[in-house]
Tab-separated table of C-alpha atoms and ligand atoms in Angstrom:
chain	number	residue	atom	x	y	z
A	113	MET	CA	-113.891	-36.897	8.200
A	114	ASP	CA	-110.556	-38.469	7.264
A	115	PRO	CA	-108.009	-38.798	10.048
A	116	SER	CA	-105.584	-35.945	9.796
A	117	ILE	CA	-102.185	-36.324	8.126
A	118	ARG	CA	-99.170	-34.156	8.866
A	119	ALA	CA	-96.867	-34.584	5.848
A	120	LEU	CA	-93.451	-33.388	4.839
A	121	VAL	CA	-92.762	-33.199	1.111
A	122	ALA	CA	-89.266	-33.386	-0.369
A	123	VAL	CA	-89.101	-32.250	-3.980
A	124	GLU	CA	-86.303	-33.374	-6.281
A	125	GLY	CA	-86.173	-32.458	-9.949
A	126	LEU	CA	-89.853	-31.392	-10.199
A	127	ASP	CA	-91.501	-28.016	-9.997
A	128	ALA	CA	-92.346	-27.406	-6.316
A	129	PHE	CA	-95.393	-25.383	-7.260
A	130	ASP	CA	-96.803	-28.252	-9.403
A	131	VAL	CA	-96.204	-30.704	-6.558
A	132	GLN	CA	-97.892	-28.428	-4.007
A	133	ARG	CA	-100.942	-28.089	-6.271
A	134	ALA	CA	-101.258	-31.848	-6.437
A	135	LEU	CA	-101.385	-32.266	-2.639
A	136	PRO	CA	-104.693	-32.631	-0.754
A	137	ASP	CA	-106.020	-29.259	0.379
A	138	ASP	CA	-108.658	-30.272	2.902
A	139	ALA	CA	-108.437	-29.276	6.563
A	140	SER	CA	-107.308	-32.703	7.652
A	141	PHE	CA	-104.122	-32.439	5.625
A	142	THR	CA	-101.194	-30.387	6.968
A	143	LEU	CA	-98.182	-29.678	4.814
A	144	LEU	CA	-95.465	-29.246	7.431
A	145	ALA	CA	-92.683	-28.233	5.015
A	146	MET	CA	-91.468	-28.631	1.484
A	147	THR	CA	-87.766	-29.465	1.397
A	148	ASP	CA	-84.977	-29.659	-1.120
A	149	GLY	CA	-82.041	-32.100	-0.727
A	150	VAL	CA	-80.931	-34.701	1.781
A	151	ASP	CA	-79.763	-32.490	4.655
A	152	GLU	CA	-82.751	-30.150	4.602
A	153	THR	CA	-85.104	-33.081	4.524
A	154	VAL	CA	-83.465	-34.940	7.415
A	155	ARG	CA	-83.402	-31.755	9.526
A	156	ALA	CA	-87.094	-31.137	8.819
A	157	ILE	CA	-88.022	-34.721	9.669
A	158	ILE	CA	-86.271	-34.486	13.018
A	159	LYS	CA	-87.790	-31.099	13.738
A	160	GLU	CA	-91.326	-31.650	12.527
A	161	THR	CA	-91.826	-35.401	13.296
A	162	PRO	CA	-94.288	-35.903	10.376
A	163	ASP	CA	-96.796	-38.777	10.071
A	164	LEU	CA	-95.599	-39.315	6.497
A	165	VAL	CA	-92.875	-38.204	4.081
A	166	VAL	CA	-93.572	-37.713	0.395
A	167	VAL	CA	-90.608	-37.728	-1.939
A	168	ALA	CA	-91.689	-36.116	-5.217
A	169	CYS	CA	-89.197	-36.806	-8.003
A	170	GLN	CA	-88.548	-37.610	-11.644
A	171	GLY	CA	-88.041	-41.349	-10.951
A	172	ARG	CA	-84.744	-41.689	-12.713
A	173	GLU	CA	-82.253	-44.278	-11.553
A	174	ASP	CA	-79.496	-41.738	-10.989
A	175	ASP	CA	-81.987	-39.572	-9.099
A	176	ARG	CA	-80.783	-37.820	-5.907
A	177	SER	CA	-84.247	-38.764	-4.583
A	178	LEU	CA	-82.906	-42.233	-3.766
A	179	HIS	CA	-80.455	-40.673	-1.290
A	180	ILE	CA	-83.297	-38.617	0.181
A	181	ILE	CA	-85.415	-41.731	0.636
A	182	ASP	CA	-82.493	-43.602	2.218
A	183	ALA	CA	-81.596	-40.727	4.577
A	184	ALA	CA	-85.250	-40.078	5.502
A	185	HIS	CA	-85.736	-43.752	6.301
A	186	ARG	CA	-82.654	-43.829	8.499
A	187	ALA	CA	-83.636	-40.596	10.245
A	188	ALA	CA	-87.123	-41.836	11.072
A	189	PRO	CA	-87.624	-45.528	10.335
A	190	THR	CA	-91.133	-45.398	11.847
A	191	VAL	CA	-92.376	-42.802	9.369
A	192	PRO	CA	-93.716	-44.169	6.082
A	193	ILE	CA	-92.311	-42.702	2.839
A	194	ILE	CA	-94.412	-42.431	-0.298
A	195	VAL	CA	-92.566	-41.781	-3.591
A	196	LEU	CA	-94.463	-39.585	-6.044
A	197	ALA	CA	-92.583	-40.118	-9.282
A	198	ALA	CA	-93.093	-38.728	-12.781
A	199	ALA	CA	-91.954	-42.111	-14.193
A	200	SER	CA	-91.265	-45.470	-12.583
A	201	PRO	CA	-88.806	-47.590	-14.507
A	202	ASN	CA	-88.251	-50.963	-12.869
A	203	GLY	CA	-84.744	-50.219	-11.646
A	204	PHE	CA	-85.864	-47.086	-9.879
A	205	LEU	CA	-88.825	-48.774	-8.316
A	206	ARG	CA	-86.688	-51.559	-6.886
A	207	ARG	CA	-84.078	-49.165	-5.558
A	208	ALA	CA	-86.698	-46.876	-4.028
A	209	PHE	CA	-88.183	-49.776	-2.086
A	210	GLU	CA	-84.732	-50.988	-1.076
A	211	ALA	CA	-83.969	-47.487	0.245
A	212	GLY	CA	-87.043	-47.671	2.471
A	213	ALA	CA	-90.072	-46.386	0.479
A	214	ALA	CA	-93.418	-47.725	1.694
A	215	ASP	CA	-95.402	-47.056	-1.509
A	216	MET	CA	-95.233	-45.433	-4.869
A	217	ALA	CA	-97.642	-43.184	-6.797
A	218	ILE	CA	-97.314	-41.717	-10.256
A	219	PHE	CA	-97.221	-37.949	-10.605
A	220	PRO	CA	-99.495	-36.260	-11.531
A	221	GLN	CA	-102.242	-37.870	-9.487
A	222	THR	CA	-105.651	-36.637	-8.292
A	223	LYS	CA	-105.768	-35.217	-4.806
A	224	GLU	CA	-108.196	-37.961	-3.785
A	225	GLN	CA	-105.989	-40.760	-5.040
A	226	LEU	CA	-102.928	-39.242	-3.383
A	227	ARG	CA	-104.803	-38.830	-0.111
A	228	PHE	CA	-105.907	-42.448	-0.289
A	229	ALA	CA	-102.370	-43.661	-0.960
A	230	MET	CA	-101.150	-41.643	2.047
A	231	SER	CA	-103.819	-43.056	4.387
A	232	ILE	CA	-103.025	-46.616	3.299
A	233	ALA	CA	-99.282	-46.125	3.793
A	234	ILE	CA	-99.835	-44.756	7.294
A	235	ALA	CA	-102.328	-47.519	8.167
A	236	ARG	CA	-100.076	-50.287	6.900
A	237	HIS	CA	-96.902	-48.900	8.440
A	238	PRO	CA	-96.146	-50.299	11.912
A	239	GLY	CA	-96.039	-46.746	13.202
A	240	LYS	CA	-94.168	-45.386	16.204
A	241	GLY	CA	-96.198	-47.012	18.945
A	242	ALA	CA	-96.749	-50.334	17.219
A	243	GLU	CA	-93.141	-50.735	16.277
A	244	LEU	CA	-91.857	-50.009	19.688
A	245	GLY	CA	-94.266	-52.469	21.302
A	246	GLY	CA	-92.506	-55.644	20.291
A	247	LYS	CA	-89.057	-54.197	19.770
A	248	LYS	CA	-86.094	-54.731	22.022
A	249	ASP	CA	-84.496	-51.693	23.544
A	250	GLY	CA	-81.218	-50.543	21.950
A	251	ARG	CA	-77.879	-51.027	23.665
A	252	LEU	CA	-76.446	-48.194	25.757
A	253	ILE	CA	-72.689	-47.901	25.574
A	254	CYS	CA	-70.992	-45.798	28.244
A	255	VAL	CA	-67.525	-44.684	27.143
A	256	LEU	CA	-65.480	-44.207	30.337
A	257	GLY	CA	-61.952	-43.135	31.277
A	258	PRO	CA	-61.129	-42.200	34.807
A	259	LYS	CA	-58.465	-39.725	33.650
A	260	GLY	CA	-58.876	-36.675	31.413
A	261	GLY	CA	-57.645	-36.624	27.855
A	262	THR	CA	-57.369	-40.371	27.345
A	263	GLY	CA	-59.451	-40.443	24.149
A	264	LYS	CA	-63.015	-40.876	25.392
A	265	THR	CA	-64.469	-38.315	22.989
A	266	LEU	CA	-62.355	-39.656	20.132
A	267	THR	CA	-63.736	-43.100	20.865
A	268	SER	CA	-67.382	-42.214	21.349
A	269	THR	CA	-67.541	-40.103	18.172
A	270	ASN	CA	-65.709	-42.589	15.929
A	271	LEU	CA	-67.572	-45.580	17.396
A	272	SER	CA	-70.932	-43.870	16.825
A	273	VAL	CA	-70.109	-42.983	13.206
A	274	CYS	CA	-68.802	-46.557	12.582
A	275	LEU	CA	-72.049	-48.028	13.873
A	276	ALA	CA	-74.076	-45.641	11.672
A	277	GLN	CA	-71.914	-46.589	8.671
A	278	ARG	CA	-73.095	-50.182	9.199
A	279	GLY	CA	-76.732	-49.085	8.962
A	280	GLU	CA	-77.406	-48.976	12.714
A	281	ARG	CA	-79.540	-46.239	14.195
A	282	VAL	CA	-77.316	-44.360	16.643
A	283	ALA	CA	-77.795	-41.656	19.231
A	284	LEU	CA	-74.730	-40.009	20.779
A	285	ILE	CA	-74.997	-38.057	24.028
A	286	ASP	CA	-72.386	-35.665	25.238
A	287	LEU	CA	-72.464	-36.128	28.993
A	288	ASP	CA	-69.373	-34.057	29.549
A	289	LEU	CA	-71.816	-31.410	30.705
A	290	GLN	CA	-69.203	-28.745	31.538
A	291	PHE	CA	-66.630	-29.126	28.819
A	292	GLY	CA	-68.258	-31.322	26.212
A	293	ASP	CA	-66.707	-31.236	22.769
A	294	VAL	CA	-68.595	-33.885	20.843
A	295	ALA	CA	-70.229	-31.165	18.657
A	296	LEU	CA	-66.778	-29.763	17.764
A	297	CYS	CA	-65.399	-33.194	16.976
A	298	LEU	CA	-68.346	-33.826	14.588
A	299	GLY	CA	-68.364	-30.327	13.103
A	300	LEU	CA	-71.904	-29.690	14.407
A	301	PRO	CA	-73.141	-26.183	15.325
A	302	PRO	CA	-74.326	-26.182	18.965
A	303	GLU	CA	-77.791	-24.922	18.026
A	304	LYS	CA	-79.789	-26.881	20.602
A	305	THR	CA	-78.222	-28.508	23.631
A	306	VAL	CA	-79.295	-30.777	26.457
A	307	TYR	CA	-79.527	-27.591	28.585
A	308	ASP	CA	-82.175	-26.215	26.183
A	309	LEU	CA	-83.985	-29.531	26.478
A	310	ALA	CA	-83.850	-29.343	30.288
A	311	GLN	CA	-85.247	-25.772	30.155
A	312	SER	CA	-88.074	-26.448	27.749
A	313	PRO	CA	-91.505	-26.753	29.360
A	314	GLY	CA	-93.730	-29.832	29.373
A	315	ALA	CA	-93.238	-33.565	29.778
A	316	LEU	CA	-90.498	-35.353	27.926
A	317	ASP	CA	-91.461	-37.719	25.117
A	318	TRP	CA	-89.890	-38.877	21.890
A	319	ASP	CA	-91.418	-36.055	19.811
A	320	LYS	CA	-89.912	-33.471	22.105
A	321	LEU	CA	-86.538	-35.168	22.617
A	322	SER	CA	-86.001	-35.803	18.909
A	323	ALA	CA	-86.383	-32.079	18.203
A	324	PHE	CA	-83.233	-31.498	20.283
A	325	MET	CA	-81.088	-34.106	18.540
A	326	ALA	CA	-78.656	-32.667	16.012
A	327	PRO	CA	-78.287	-34.831	12.849
A	328	HIS	CA	-74.773	-35.619	11.640
A	329	SER	CA	-74.138	-36.481	7.957
A	330	SER	CA	-73.244	-40.047	9.014
A	331	GLY	CA	-76.773	-40.591	10.352
A	332	VAL	CA	-75.786	-40.252	14.026
A	333	HIS	CA	-78.175	-38.087	16.050
A	334	THR	CA	-76.433	-36.135	18.765
A	335	LEU	CA	-77.597	-34.550	21.992
A	336	ILE	CA	-75.085	-31.759	22.469
A	337	ALA	CA	-73.557	-30.656	25.784
A	338	PRO	CA	-74.491	-27.238	27.291
A	339	ARG	CA	-72.653	-24.267	25.760
A	340	ARG	CA	-71.409	-23.049	29.190
A	341	PRO	CA	-70.165	-24.910	32.280
A	342	ASP	CA	-72.621	-23.137	34.568
A	343	GLN	CA	-75.518	-24.697	32.650
A	344	ALA	CA	-74.398	-28.206	33.535
A	345	SER	CA	-76.369	-28.417	36.811
A	346	ALA	CA	-79.690	-28.060	34.981
A	347	VAL	CA	-79.296	-31.654	33.785
A	348	GLY	CA	-80.208	-33.969	36.648
A	349	ALA	CA	-80.231	-37.723	37.096
A	350	GLU	CA	-84.046	-37.899	36.671
A	351	LEU	CA	-83.867	-36.219	33.288
A	352	LEU	CA	-81.002	-38.507	32.172
A	353	ARG	CA	-82.995	-41.576	33.143
A	354	GLU	CA	-85.911	-40.419	31.011
A	355	ILE	CA	-83.646	-39.522	28.101
A	356	TYR	CA	-81.914	-42.914	28.127
A	357	SER	CA	-85.210	-44.795	28.325
A	358	ILE	CA	-86.732	-42.893	25.360
A	359	LEU	CA	-83.534	-43.073	23.298
A	360	ARG	CA	-83.134	-46.842	23.836
A	361	GLN	CA	-86.636	-47.317	22.521
A	362	ASN	CA	-85.859	-45.368	19.362
A	363	TYR	CA	-82.296	-46.299	18.455
A	364	ASP	CA	-80.264	-49.498	18.115
A	365	TRP	CA	-77.352	-47.885	19.971
A	366	VAL	CA	-77.085	-45.039	22.461
A	367	VAL	CA	-73.424	-44.033	22.899
A	368	VAL	CA	-72.627	-41.827	25.962
A	369	ASP	CA	-69.429	-39.765	26.055
A	370	THR	CA	-68.504	-38.978	29.610
A	371	PRO	CA	-66.287	-36.570	31.587
A	372	PRO	CA	-63.282	-37.957	33.472
A	373	GLY	CA	-64.089	-39.695	36.737
A	374	PHE	CA	-67.149	-41.251	38.352
A	375	THR	CA	-69.387	-38.192	38.743
A	376	ALA	CA	-73.049	-38.577	39.752
A	377	GLU	CA	-74.250	-38.416	36.127
A	378	VAL	CA	-71.601	-40.914	35.031
A	379	ILE	CA	-72.814	-43.358	37.698
A	380	THR	CA	-76.402	-42.894	36.545
A	381	SER	CA	-75.241	-43.598	32.995
A	382	ILE	CA	-73.291	-46.726	34.036
A	383	ASP	CA	-76.413	-47.963	35.857
A	384	HIS	CA	-78.446	-47.596	32.680
A	385	SER	CA	-75.813	-49.006	30.319
A	386	THR	CA	-75.649	-52.413	28.714
A	387	ASP	CA	-71.913	-52.143	27.872
A	388	ILE	CA	-68.933	-50.134	28.846
A	389	VAL	CA	-65.928	-49.133	26.805
A	390	MET	CA	-63.100	-48.272	29.175
A	391	VAL	CA	-60.481	-46.025	27.521
A	392	GLY	CA	-56.966	-46.111	28.976
A	393	MET	CA	-53.643	-44.849	27.716
A	394	LEU	CA	-50.281	-46.470	27.610
A	395	ASP	CA	-48.480	-44.776	30.487
A	396	SER	CA	-48.119	-45.975	34.067
A	397	LEU	CA	-50.369	-43.276	35.602
A	398	SER	CA	-53.159	-43.859	33.131
A	399	LEU	CA	-52.873	-47.666	33.548
A	400	LYS	CA	-53.096	-47.236	37.327
A	401	ASN	CA	-56.224	-45.085	36.940
A	402	THR	CA	-57.722	-47.493	34.405
A	403	LYS	CA	-57.156	-50.303	36.902
A	404	LEU	CA	-58.933	-48.257	39.586
A	405	GLY	CA	-61.769	-47.677	37.122
A	406	LEU	CA	-62.106	-51.369	36.429
A	407	GLU	CA	-62.061	-52.080	40.172
A	408	THR	CA	-64.805	-49.506	40.727
A	409	LEU	CA	-66.944	-51.245	38.099
A	410	GLU	CA	-66.289	-54.530	39.852
A	411	LEU	CA	-67.482	-52.989	43.140
A	412	MET	CA	-70.594	-51.836	41.245
A	413	LYS	CA	-71.009	-55.548	40.258
A	414	TYR	CA	-70.851	-54.655	36.559
A	415	ASP	CA	-70.786	-57.771	34.338
A	416	THR	CA	-67.142	-57.989	33.100
A	417	ASP	CA	-68.288	-59.671	29.880
A	418	HIS	CA	-69.810	-56.329	28.899
A	419	ILE	CA	-66.691	-54.231	29.633
A	420	TYR	CA	-64.470	-53.595	26.653
A	421	LEU	CA	-61.006	-52.319	27.274
A	422	LEU	CA	-59.441	-49.984	24.752
A	423	LEU	CA	-55.861	-48.880	25.003
A	424	ASN	CA	-55.216	-45.564	23.248
A	425	ARG	CA	-51.894	-44.202	22.003
A	426	ALA	CA	-50.746	-47.785	22.021
A	427	HIS	CA	-47.988	-47.080	19.511
A	428	SER	CA	-45.936	-44.965	21.872
A	429	ARG	CA	-42.574	-46.508	22.629
A	430	VAL	CA	-42.745	-45.898	26.322
A	431	GLY	CA	-41.043	-49.014	27.594
A	432	ILE	CA	-44.180	-50.740	28.883
A	433	SER	CA	-44.484	-54.381	27.850
A	434	GLN	CA	-47.490	-56.571	27.346
A	435	SER	CA	-46.898	-58.380	30.637
A	436	ASP	CA	-46.660	-54.965	32.382
A	437	VAL	CA	-50.053	-54.074	30.971
A	438	GLU	CA	-51.515	-57.398	31.955
A	439	ALA	CA	-49.958	-57.285	35.415
A	440	VAL	CA	-51.439	-53.837	36.070
A	441	LEU	CA	-54.870	-54.339	34.524
A	442	GLY	CA	-55.370	-58.042	35.080
A	443	ARG	CA	-56.528	-58.485	31.475
A	444	THR	CA	-55.447	-57.785	27.939
A	445	PRO	CA	-57.027	-54.799	26.202
A	446	ASP	CA	-59.590	-55.683	23.507
A	447	VAL	CA	-58.596	-52.950	21.078
A	448	PHE	CA	-55.468	-50.837	20.571
A	449	ILE	CA	-55.581	-47.406	18.976
A	450	PRO	CA	-52.165	-46.218	17.853
A	451	SER	CA	-50.952	-42.667	18.261
A	452	ASP	CA	-51.458	-40.933	14.910
A	453	ARG	CA	-50.837	-37.345	13.820
A	454	GLU	CA	-53.980	-37.527	11.737
A	455	ILE	CA	-56.144	-37.755	14.857
A	456	PRO	CA	-55.621	-34.179	16.141
A	457	ARG	CA	-55.996	-33.005	12.533
A	458	THR	CA	-59.352	-34.732	12.079
A	459	VAL	CA	-60.488	-33.427	15.492
A	460	ASN	CA	-59.564	-29.883	14.387
A	461	GLU	CA	-61.437	-30.363	11.081
A	462	GLY	CA	-64.524	-31.747	12.836
A	463	ILE	CA	-64.460	-34.876	10.708
A	464	PRO	CA	-64.028	-38.210	12.573
A	465	ILE	CA	-61.044	-40.248	11.420
A	466	VAL	CA	-63.299	-43.185	10.350
A	467	VAL	CA	-64.743	-40.762	7.739
A	468	ALA	CA	-61.658	-38.625	6.940
A	469	ARG	CA	-59.106	-41.522	6.784
A	470	PRO	CA	-61.059	-44.789	6.680
A	471	GLN	CA	-57.956	-46.794	5.658
A	472	SER	CA	-55.823	-45.502	8.568
A	473	GLU	CA	-54.803	-47.744	11.471
A	474	PRO	CA	-56.911	-45.904	14.059
A	475	ALA	CA	-59.972	-46.078	11.783
A	476	GLU	CA	-59.491	-49.823	11.354
A	477	ALA	CA	-59.124	-50.206	15.097
A	478	PHE	CA	-62.422	-48.414	15.665
A	479	GLY	CA	-63.894	-50.825	13.093
A	480	ARG	CA	-62.689	-53.712	15.245
A	481	LEU	CA	-64.265	-52.170	18.359
A	482	THR	CA	-67.499	-51.866	16.366
A	483	ASP	CA	-67.175	-55.541	15.345
A	484	LEU	CA	-66.705	-56.573	18.933
A	485	LEU	CA	-69.759	-54.672	20.118
A	486	MET	CA	-71.905	-55.908	17.256
A	487	GLY	CA	-70.771	-59.448	18.004
A	488	GLU	CA	-69.144	-60.028	14.674
A	489	SER	CA	-66.048	-62.204	14.548
A	490	VAL	CA	-62.745	-60.358	14.384
A	491	SER	CA	-60.273	-62.483	12.510
A	492	THR	CA	-57.144	-60.401	12.887
A	493	VAL	CA	-55.776	-59.012	16.109
A	494	GLN	CA	-53.263	-56.325	15.278
A	495	PRO	CA	-50.103	-56.604	17.289
A	496	VAL	CA	-48.954	-53.273	18.599
A	497	PRO	CA	-45.332	-52.601	17.491
A	498	ALA	CA	-44.187	-50.931	20.685
A	499	LEU	CA	-45.580	-53.741	22.839
A	500	SER	CA	-43.937	-56.877	21.600
A	501	GLY	CA	-46.510	-59.664	21.544
A	502	VAL	CA	-49.361	-57.609	22.860
A	503	GLY	CA	-51.543	-58.970	20.143
A	504	ASP	CA	-50.744	-62.521	21.204
A	505	THR	CA	-53.692	-63.640	23.220
A	506	SER	CA	-52.135	-66.881	24.516
A	507	SER	CA	-51.662	-65.919	28.171
A	508	SER	CA	-54.245	-66.849	30.739
A	509	ALA	CA	-54.879	-63.234	31.567
A	510	ALA	CA	-56.013	-62.808	27.975
A	511	ALA	CA	-58.530	-65.636	28.041
A	512	GLY	CA	-61.551	-63.440	28.653
A	513	SER	CA	-60.552	-61.075	25.870
A	514	ARG	CA	-59.788	-63.858	23.426
A	515	ARG	CA	-63.310	-65.222	23.785
A	516	ARG	CA	-64.641	-61.815	22.682
A	517	LEU	CA	-62.046	-61.223	19.995
A	518	PHE	CA	-63.270	-64.318	18.213
A	519	GLY	CA	-66.913	-63.645	17.988
A	520	ARG	CA	-69.018	-63.027	21.012
A	521	LYS	CA	-72.690	-62.425	20.254
A	522	GLY	CA	-74.023	-59.294	21.925
B	776	ATP	N1	-54.335	-42.007	19.399
B	776	ATP	C1	-54.147	-40.676	19.380
B	776	ATP	N2	-53.194	-40.127	18.573
B	776	ATP	C2	-53.011	-38.800	18.536
B	776	ATP	N3	-53.758	-37.913	19.240
B	776	ATP	C3	-54.710	-38.390	20.028
B	776	ATP	C4	-54.989	-39.780	20.116
B	776	ATP	N4	-56.000	-39.945	20.986
B	776	ATP	C5	-56.392	-38.753	21.384
B	776	ATP	N5	-55.630	-37.805	20.801
B	776	ATP	C6	-55.776	-36.312	21.051
B	776	ATP	O1	-55.802	-36.100	22.441
B	776	ATP	C7	-56.803	-35.140	22.746
B	776	ATP	C8	-57.755	-35.698	23.808
B	776	ATP	O2	-58.568	-36.688	23.235
B	776	ATP	P1	-60.110	-36.757	23.665
B	776	ATP	O3	-60.730	-35.420	23.630
B	776	ATP	O4	-60.754	-37.840	22.876
B	776	ATP	O5	-59.911	-37.218	25.164
B	776	ATP	P2	-61.020	-37.258	26.323
B	776	ATP	O6	-60.719	-38.496	27.146
B	776	ATP	O7	-62.357	-37.137	25.743
B	776	ATP	O8	-60.637	-35.939	27.112
B	776	ATP	P3	-61.500	-35.226	28.310
B	776	ATP	O9	-61.333	-36.104	29.480
B	776	ATP	O10	-60.878	-33.908	28.408
B	776	ATP	O11	-62.909	-35.183	27.804
B	776	ATP	C9	-57.518	-34.780	21.436
B	776	ATP	O12	-57.095	-33.510	21.030
B	776	ATP	C10	-57.072	-35.806	20.439
B	776	ATP	O13	-56.789	-35.206	19.197
B	777	MG	MG1	-63.919	-35.757	26.173
């Protein structure tokens, strides 16, 4: 008997009933779901973890199916996608393959031929296990800020979306287990949370974990914080270690938003991270706490080359000069985020500023942070108006930062 296939079928511009009739109907074929549109398909892929996705469509170049193929490929790069198209003009074919299709079959097709095409696509595709074997683990970025309200959640959400906009596979974890607000900032309903994951029976593996990740329209998959503070204690260090290990195998980037301070779960996250983004604000109390945070990382023997310093609300005219900042912190911040009225507005709307106002100064600054982390060269360092010369990297204290600002490879 043929090995079994669990397939998900997205239908675009064809009669769903006709498509269903064309699918294999033997016991070794399971139709997990038939979906309509990008969002429904991505949700179903994450929920059902199919062996294969079939996108049944007209095959026109302006077809919405190309978006479905692209989104499905981003949501689950290890799952092969077969396009079942009523026609296959050259332009469509090329774009379907570019979007991530593994194979193409003409609709209608006999059940046997379609079954064969599916088996070949699965056999040829590297598959979950095979792909992970030779693949490097993704980077884990811990977004820290010793003080509350400095802009950690703002940074982790915008950084994650920026990375996804560049085609990276990104998981975002809300580790502010008591008062997490990543879901609010991204406009996601808190349907399943890390608490629900902790409560669910059985061993943790990728299939199980992925079912608890909420997909955002940018492509970022989010593990949402518990709904109530009393549920926080259900998430222990052991579970976090397992979560990080599995996520790093399945994403290019795992971004962790943290609560203020060095709590036990924050320390576990630091221990498992490859990079840290330290978020400070431009006032003397926050700078002092940021300094203490940097010193704590030093005590933990964290590699300073992998600590990125972000100064938020850097536009404020608060009478602190560049040399004050350098004197307190011992280094120049890598990225400055100005104060901007649009930021609270985008937080309230649940749309990150890099999506809502991509041309704004804060959005561009998050783009520069993304450049730094991805190791691309950053040609312009924006001076901050309130801090005369803060963008000038000529002082010795700035030497470490300057090296990164001009193209460190991660
Ligand atoms: N550069 C900025 N300009 C204007 N408003 C900002 C800026 N940065 C942050 N804010 C606002 O400050 C508030 C706190 O930001 P955020 O939630 O990102 O901080 P946090 O460090 O995650 O806080 P907590 O420690 O409570 O988790 C948000 O409401 C946000 O809108
Ligand atoms: Mg926060």
